[in-house]
Coordinates of C-alpha atoms and ligand atoms in Angstrom, one line a residue:
M81 CA 39.5 97.9 -146.1
I82 CA 37.9 94.4 -146.7
H83 CA 38.8 92.5 -149.8
T84 CA 36.0 90.1 -150.5
I85 CA 34.6 89.2 -153.9
E86 CA 31.5 87.7 -152.5
D87 CA 30.1 88.7 -149.2
P88 CA 30.5 85.6 -146.9
L89 CA 27.8 87.0 -144.6
G90 CA 25.3 87.6 -147.4
Q91 CA 22.5 85.7 -145.6
L92 CA 23.0 87.6 -142.4
R93 CA 23.0 90.8 -144.3
D94 CA 19.5 90.0 -145.6
T95 CA 18.0 88.5 -142.5
D96 CA 19.5 90.6 -139.7
P97 CA 21.0 93.9 -141.0
E98 CA 21.7 95.2 -137.5
V99 CA 23.9 92.4 -136.4
Y100 CA 25.4 92.3 -139.9
S101 CA 26.3 95.9 -139.8
A102 CA 27.9 95.5 -136.3
I103 CA 30.1 92.6 -137.6
L104 CA 31.0 94.6 -140.7
G105 CA 31.8 97.6 -138.5
E106 CA 34.1 95.4 -136.4
A107 CA 35.8 94.0 -139.5
R108 CA 36.4 97.6 -140.7
R109 CA 37.7 98.6 -137.3
Q110 CA 40.1 95.7 -137.2
A111 CA 41.3 96.3 -140.7
G112 CA 41.7 100.1 -140.3
H113 CA 43.4 100.0 -136.9
L114 CA 46.6 98.4 -135.6
E115 CA 45.6 95.9 -132.8
M116 CA 48.2 95.8 -130.2
I117 CA 46.3 94.2 -127.3
A118 CA 48.7 91.5 -126.3
S119 CA 46.0 88.9 -125.6
E120 CA 44.4 89.2 -129.1
N121 CA 45.2 87.7 -132.4
W122 CA 43.6 87.1 -135.8
T123 CA 42.3 83.6 -136.5
S124 CA 42.6 81.9 -139.9
A125 CA 39.6 81.6 -142.2
A126 CA 39.7 77.8 -141.5
V127 CA 39.3 78.4 -137.7
R128 CA 36.4 80.8 -138.3
Q129 CA 34.7 78.4 -140.6
A130 CA 34.8 75.6 -138.0
V131 CA 33.6 78.0 -135.3
G132 CA 30.7 79.2 -137.6
S133 CA 29.7 75.7 -138.5
I134 CA 26.7 73.5 -137.6
M135 CA 28.8 72.0 -134.8
T136 CA 27.2 74.7 -132.7
D137 CA 23.8 72.8 -133.0
K138 CA 24.8 69.7 -131.1
Y139 CA 24.5 68.8 -127.5
A140 CA 27.5 66.5 -126.5
E141 CA 27.6 66.5 -122.7
G142 CA 30.2 64.0 -121.6
Y143 CA 33.4 63.1 -123.3
P144 CA 34.4 61.2 -126.5
G145 CA 32.9 57.6 -126.3
K146 CA 31.0 58.5 -123.1
R147 CA 28.2 61.0 -124.1
Y148 CA 24.9 61.6 -122.5
Y149 CA 23.3 62.2 -126.0
G150 CA 23.0 60.2 -129.1
G151 CA 24.4 61.3 -132.5
C152 CA 27.8 62.4 -131.1
E153 CA 30.0 60.4 -133.5
Y154 CA 31.3 63.5 -135.2
M155 CA 31.6 65.4 -132.0
D156 CA 33.9 62.6 -130.8
V157 CA 36.0 63.0 -134.0
V158 CA 36.7 66.7 -133.4
E159 CA 37.1 66.5 -129.7
T160 CA 39.6 63.6 -130.0
L161 CA 41.5 65.5 -132.7
A162 CA 41.7 68.5 -130.5
K163 CA 43.0 66.5 -127.6
E164 CA 45.5 64.6 -129.7
R165 CA 46.8 67.8 -131.2
V166 CA 47.2 69.5 -127.8
T167 CA 49.3 66.5 -126.7
A168 CA 51.4 66.6 -129.8
L169 CA 52.0 70.3 -129.2
F170 CA 52.8 70.3 -125.5
G171 CA 53.0 66.7 -124.2
G172 CA 51.2 65.7 -121.0
E173 CA 49.2 62.7 -119.9
H174 CA 45.7 64.0 -119.9
V175 CA 43.9 66.9 -121.6
N176 CA 40.5 68.5 -121.4
V177 CA 39.6 70.8 -124.2
Q178 CA 36.1 71.7 -123.0
P179 CA 36.7 74.8 -120.8
H180 CA 34.8 77.7 -122.3
S181 CA 37.6 80.1 -121.3
G182 CA 40.9 80.4 -119.4
A183 CA 39.0 81.5 -116.3
S184 CA 36.9 78.3 -116.5
A185 CA 40.0 76.2 -116.9
N186 CA 41.6 77.8 -113.8
T187 CA 38.4 77.4 -111.8
A188 CA 38.1 73.8 -112.9
V189 CA 41.6 73.1 -111.4
Y190 CA 40.7 74.9 -108.1
F191 CA 37.4 72.9 -107.9
A192 CA 39.2 69.6 -108.5
A193 CA 42.2 70.2 -106.3
L194 CA 41.2 72.5 -103.4
K195 CA 38.7 72.7 -100.6
I196 CA 37.1 76.0 -99.7
G197 CA 39.5 78.0 -97.5
D198 CA 42.7 76.2 -98.8
R199 CA 45.7 78.3 -99.3
V200 CA 46.6 79.7 -102.8
L201 CA 49.9 81.5 -103.6
G202 CA 49.6 83.4 -106.9
M203 CA 51.1 86.4 -108.6
D204 CA 49.8 89.8 -107.7
L205 CA 47.5 91.2 -110.4
S206 CA 49.2 94.6 -110.5
H207 CA 52.6 92.8 -110.9
G208 CA 51.3 91.0 -114.0
G209 CA 49.2 88.2 -112.5
H210 CA 45.5 87.5 -113.4
L211 CA 42.1 88.0 -111.7
T212 CA 41.7 84.2 -111.4
H213 CA 45.0 83.9 -109.5
G214 CA 43.4 85.0 -106.3
S215 CA 42.1 88.5 -106.8
P216 CA 39.6 89.5 -104.1
V217 CA 37.1 90.4 -106.8
N218 CA 37.2 86.9 -108.3
L219 CA 35.9 83.6 -107.0
S220 CA 39.5 82.5 -106.5
G221 CA 40.1 85.3 -104.0
Q222 CA 36.8 84.7 -102.2
F223 CA 36.7 80.9 -101.8
Y224 CA 40.3 80.4 -100.9
S225 CA 42.9 81.9 -98.6
V226 CA 45.2 83.8 -100.9
R227 CA 48.6 85.4 -100.6
H228 CA 50.4 87.0 -103.5
Y229 CA 54.0 87.2 -104.6
G230 CA 55.3 90.0 -106.8
V231 CA 58.3 91.2 -108.7
D232 CA 61.4 92.7 -107.2
R233 CA 61.2 96.5 -106.8
E234 CA 64.5 97.1 -108.5
T235 CA 64.5 94.7 -111.4
E236 CA 60.7 94.4 -111.8
Q237 CA 61.3 90.7 -112.4
L238 CA 60.4 87.7 -110.3
D239 CA 63.0 86.8 -107.7
M240 CA 62.5 83.1 -107.1
E241 CA 64.2 83.2 -103.7
T242 CA 61.5 85.6 -102.6
V243 CA 58.8 83.3 -103.9
R244 CA 60.4 80.4 -102.1
R245 CA 60.5 82.4 -98.8
Q246 CA 56.9 83.3 -99.1
A247 CA 55.9 79.7 -100.0
R248 CA 57.8 78.4 -96.9
E249 CA 56.0 80.9 -94.7
F250 CA 52.5 80.5 -96.1
Q251 CA 52.5 76.7 -96.8
P252 CA 50.0 77.0 -99.7
A253 CA 48.0 74.0 -101.0
I254 CA 48.7 75.2 -104.5
I255 CA 51.1 77.6 -106.2
V256 CA 49.9 79.4 -109.3
A257 CA 52.4 80.5 -111.8
G258 CA 51.7 82.5 -115.0
A259 CA 50.8 86.0 -115.9
S260 CA 49.0 88.3 -118.2
A261 CA 51.3 91.3 -118.1
Y262 CA 54.8 89.9 -117.3
P263 CA 57.2 90.4 -120.2
R264 CA 60.0 88.1 -119.0
T265 CA 60.6 84.3 -119.1
L266 CA 59.0 82.4 -116.3
D267 CA 61.2 79.8 -114.5
F268 CA 58.8 76.8 -114.2
T269 CA 61.6 74.5 -112.9
A270 CA 62.1 76.9 -109.9
F271 CA 58.3 77.0 -109.3
R272 CA 58.2 73.2 -109.4
D273 CA 61.1 72.9 -107.0
I274 CA 59.5 75.4 -104.6
A275 CA 56.1 73.5 -104.8
R276 CA 57.8 70.2 -104.1
E277 CA 59.7 71.7 -101.1
V278 CA 56.6 73.0 -99.4
G279 CA 54.3 70.1 -100.4
A280 CA 52.1 72.3 -102.7
L281 CA 50.5 71.5 -106.0
L282 CA 51.7 73.6 -109.0
M283 CA 49.3 75.1 -111.5
V284 CA 50.8 77.0 -114.5
D285 CA 48.5 79.3 -116.4
M286 CA 50.3 79.6 -119.7
A287 CA 47.5 81.5 -121.5
H288 CA 49.6 84.3 -122.8
I289 CA 52.6 82.4 -123.8
A290 CA 51.0 79.1 -125.1
G291 CA 52.0 79.9 -128.7
L292 CA 55.6 80.6 -127.7
V293 CA 55.7 77.3 -125.7
A294 CA 54.2 75.4 -128.6
A295 CA 57.0 76.8 -130.8
G296 CA 59.8 76.0 -128.3
L297 CA 60.4 79.7 -127.6
H298 CA 59.5 79.6 -123.9
P299 CA 60.1 76.8 -121.5
N300 CA 57.3 74.3 -121.4
P301 CA 55.6 73.8 -118.0
V302 CA 54.1 70.5 -119.0
G303 CA 55.9 67.7 -117.1
L304 CA 56.8 70.2 -114.3
A305 CA 53.4 71.4 -113.1
D306 CA 50.5 69.2 -111.9
F307 CA 48.1 71.4 -113.9
V308 CA 48.8 73.5 -117.0
T309 CA 45.9 75.7 -118.1
S310 CA 45.6 78.0 -121.1
T311 CA 43.4 80.0 -123.3
T312 CA 43.4 79.2 -127.0
H313 CA 43.0 82.6 -128.5
K314 CA 46.1 84.6 -127.6
T315 CA 49.5 83.8 -129.1
L316 CA 48.1 80.3 -129.9
R317 CA 45.8 82.0 -132.5
G318 CA 42.7 79.8 -132.0
P319 CA 39.1 80.6 -131.2
R320 CA 38.2 82.0 -127.8
G321 CA 38.4 79.2 -125.2
G322 CA 40.5 77.2 -122.8
F323 CA 42.0 73.8 -122.0
V324 CA 43.7 72.0 -119.1
I325 CA 46.6 69.6 -119.3
T326 CA 47.2 67.4 -116.3
T327 CA 48.8 64.2 -115.1
A328 CA 47.1 60.8 -115.5
G329 CA 46.3 60.8 -111.8
W330 CA 44.3 64.0 -111.9
G331 CA 42.6 63.3 -115.2
T332 CA 39.3 61.9 -114.0
K333 CA 39.0 64.6 -111.3
I334 CA 39.7 67.4 -113.8
D335 CA 37.2 66.0 -116.3
K336 CA 34.5 65.8 -113.6
S337 CA 35.3 69.3 -112.5
V338 CA 34.8 70.7 -116.0
F339 CA 31.7 68.6 -116.6
P340 CA 29.4 68.3 -114.7
G341 CA 31.2 70.3 -112.1
L342 CA 31.3 73.7 -113.8
Q343 CA 29.9 73.4 -117.3
G344 CA 27.1 71.7 -119.2
G345 CA 27.2 71.0 -122.9
P346 CA 30.6 71.7 -124.5
L347 CA 30.7 74.3 -127.3
M348 CA 31.4 71.9 -130.0
N349 CA 31.8 74.5 -132.8
I350 CA 34.5 76.1 -130.6
I351 CA 36.2 72.7 -130.0
A352 CA 36.2 72.1 -133.8
G353 CA 37.9 75.5 -134.1
K354 CA 40.4 74.6 -131.4
A355 CA 41.2 71.4 -133.3
V356 CA 41.9 73.4 -136.4
A357 CA 44.0 75.9 -134.6
F358 CA 46.0 73.2 -132.8
G359 CA 46.6 71.6 -136.2
E360 CA 47.9 74.9 -137.5
A361 CA 50.1 75.3 -134.5
L362 CA 51.8 72.0 -135.3
T363 CA 53.2 73.4 -138.6
P364 CA 56.7 74.8 -139.2
Q365 CA 55.0 78.0 -140.5
F366 CA 53.5 78.5 -137.0
R367 CA 56.9 78.1 -135.4
A368 CA 58.4 80.7 -137.7
Y369 CA 55.4 83.0 -137.0
Q370 CA 56.1 82.8 -133.2
A371 CA 59.7 83.6 -133.8
R372 CA 58.6 86.7 -135.6
V373 CA 56.2 87.6 -132.8
V374 CA 59.1 87.6 -130.3
A375 CA 61.5 89.3 -132.6
N376 CA 59.0 92.0 -133.3
A377 CA 58.3 92.6 -129.6
K378 CA 62.0 92.9 -128.8
R379 CA 62.6 95.3 -131.7
L380 CA 59.6 97.4 -130.7
A381 CA 60.8 97.4 -127.1
D382 CA 64.3 98.5 -128.2
G383 CA 62.9 101.3 -130.4
L384 CA 60.7 102.6 -127.6
R385 CA 63.5 102.5 -125.1
E386 CA 65.9 104.3 -127.5
R387 CA 63.2 107.0 -127.8
G388 CA 63.1 107.6 -124.1
L389 CA 60.2 105.5 -122.9
R390 CA 60.6 103.4 -119.7
L391 CA 59.9 99.7 -120.1
V392 CA 58.8 97.7 -117.1
A393 CA 61.3 94.9 -116.4
G394 CA 63.7 96.6 -118.8
G395 CA 62.3 95.0 -122.0
T396 CA 60.8 91.7 -123.1
D397 CA 61.5 88.1 -123.8
T398 CA 58.0 87.4 -125.1
H399 CA 55.2 88.8 -127.2
L400 CA 54.4 91.7 -124.9
L401 CA 55.8 94.8 -123.3
L402 CA 54.7 97.1 -120.6
I403 CA 55.5 100.8 -120.8
D404 CA 55.5 102.9 -117.6
V405 CA 53.8 106.0 -119.1
K406 CA 53.7 107.7 -115.7
A407 CA 57.4 108.3 -116.3
S408 CA 56.4 110.3 -119.4
G409 CA 53.8 112.3 -117.5
L410 CA 50.7 110.4 -118.6
T411 CA 48.3 108.0 -117.0
G412 CA 47.6 104.6 -118.6
R413 CA 44.1 105.8 -119.5
A414 CA 45.4 108.9 -121.2
A415 CA 48.0 106.9 -123.1
Q416 CA 45.3 104.4 -124.3
D417 CA 43.2 107.4 -125.5
R418 CA 46.2 108.9 -127.3
L419 CA 46.9 105.7 -129.0
A420 CA 43.3 105.3 -129.9
S421 CA 43.3 108.7 -131.5
I422 CA 46.1 107.7 -133.8
G423 CA 44.5 104.3 -134.8
I424 CA 46.3 102.0 -132.4
T425 CA 44.3 99.8 -130.1
A426 CA 46.0 98.9 -126.8
N427 CA 45.0 98.6 -123.2
K428 CA 46.0 100.6 -120.1
N429 CA 47.6 98.3 -117.5
T430 CA 48.7 98.5 -113.9
I431 CA 52.4 98.3 -113.4
P432 CA 54.3 96.9 -110.4
F433 CA 53.9 99.0 -107.2
E434 CA 51.0 100.8 -108.9
T435 CA 49.7 104.0 -107.3
E436 CA 46.6 104.5 -109.5
K437 CA 43.3 102.7 -109.7
P438 CA 43.1 99.9 -112.3
T439 CA 40.7 102.1 -114.3
V440 CA 43.4 104.8 -114.6
A441 CA 46.7 102.8 -114.2
S442 CA 50.2 103.9 -114.9
G443 CA 51.1 101.6 -117.8
I444 CA 50.2 100.6 -121.3
R445 CA 50.5 97.0 -122.5
L446 CA 51.5 96.4 -126.1
G447 CA 51.7 93.0 -127.9
T448 CA 52.8 91.9 -131.3
P449 CA 50.8 88.7 -132.0
Q450 CA 48.1 90.2 -134.1
L451 CA 50.3 92.6 -136.1
T452 CA 52.7 89.7 -136.8
T453 CA 49.9 87.6 -138.1
R454 CA 49.0 90.5 -140.3
G455 CA 52.5 90.5 -141.7
L456 CA 54.2 93.4 -140.0
G457 CA 57.9 92.9 -139.5
L458 CA 61.0 94.5 -138.0
E459 CA 61.0 97.5 -140.3
E460 CA 57.4 98.3 -139.4
M461 CA 58.3 97.9 -135.7
D462 CA 60.9 100.6 -136.1
A463 CA 58.2 102.8 -137.7
L464 CA 55.7 102.0 -134.9
A465 CA 58.3 102.7 -132.2
D466 CA 58.7 106.1 -133.7
I467 CA 55.0 106.7 -134.0
I468 CA 54.1 105.4 -130.5
A469 CA 57.0 107.2 -128.7
G470 CA 56.1 110.4 -130.6
A471 CA 52.5 110.2 -129.6
L472 CA 53.2 109.3 -125.9
T473 CA 55.8 112.0 -125.4
A474 CA 54.1 114.8 -127.3
P475 CA 52.7 117.8 -125.5
A476 CA 49.1 117.8 -124.3
D477 CA 47.8 119.7 -127.3
F478 CA 49.4 117.4 -129.8
D479 CA 47.7 116.9 -133.2
P480 CA 47.0 113.2 -133.8
L481 CA 46.4 113.6 -137.5
A482 CA 50.0 113.2 -138.8
Y483 CA 50.4 110.1 -136.6
L484 CA 47.1 108.7 -137.6
R485 CA 48.0 109.0 -141.3
R486 CA 51.2 107.0 -140.7
V487 CA 49.3 104.3 -138.8
Q488 CA 46.7 104.1 -141.7
T489 CA 49.5 103.8 -144.2
L490 CA 50.8 100.8 -142.3
A491 CA 47.3 99.3 -141.9
E492 CA 46.7 99.7 -145.7
A493 CA 50.0 98.1 -146.5
F494 CA 49.1 95.0 -144.5
P495 CA 45.4 94.4 -145.2
L496 CA 43.3 92.1 -143.2
A497 CA 41.3 90.0 -145.7
G498 CA 38.3 88.4 -144.2
I499 CA 35.4 88.5 -141.8
Ligands
DSN677 N1 42.0 89.5 -120.4 C1 43.2 88.8 -120.7 C2 44.3 89.7 -121.1 O1 44.1 90.7 -121.7 O2 45.5 89.4 -120.8 C3 43.7 87.8 -119.7 O3 42.7 86.9 -119.5

């Protein structure tokens, strides 16, 4: 259900009905479903206006005050605002807001700090890591010599003494901390100590938890790590993109690595949207929102556990949770399909010590950032726990209709107003 008095995409409707109709379809899909993909959120109208602005038309290769093109005075304004606001949020000595994505931000660090063949110690993808942390199918796994650490089989949480032992044995040039499917707090001080002990650099990819860090709800890696990378669109609730925070000593190298090393012209409309989102993240309302994100995730985790589902790592400290659906006799793929059939969008996910292919997987990852932006709270998390647990533990011939109606009632009670 879209509540608009005047169609803000009226021109697009008239000139390109096919693209218009796809955007409208997506707006309806978002409004009619409950989005529980942990890496997604719902940007403000102000962010979307900046992203959809004429800032997209300008070439601005270079950095504020040092551009390769004329006419960049307003580009300098927005990029400087974005940088200042990142620093106000997280601290740090140098920031680059030009990476087009989190993957670009990570690759920029590797390009600046490593030689081909250098050793990288990162978290195993199936234990919650990320493709760009040394997966063999990613550039990071092909250009560098990689070893992975993982979670403890018993607790399904990181054991920093095991990481330390692996680092001592492997002597990496860089240790990568950070995850895309790890629900517990990361101990960045322990990572820093291990990196110092073995003479490695430390990169923290805080993409998933950046909003929590900004709100003081997760320890801040800035000041501990040599490089902190992030996306801007997950808990941080900005447009799709990335950034790197580093020390003064690495600043020039990182800037050169992003441009001209990896990228050409920055996406200035996106940088304008990043500036707006960082501004929003500096408000007390944003801090309160992040507290609700975490409270919702914990409540949902409790409700699912009480209804017999097995949560990886026993629960969550963050915005996401991982359910071992194999323990309920499903695959991750089947669970994703079941949730889709009742109007909930989520993603299958590998779990630690996974036995299935990633396209099948044994887990389902759920996150609360988007639902919390939409206004759902603890009461709705209880209702959702009941719906999700019911759907995931129902017999194979279950009828999705009753569950779907309950999901639709929730979606209608918390409308998304805007495209
Ligand atoms: N693809 C992102 C996620 O879903 O977590 C990570 O980059």
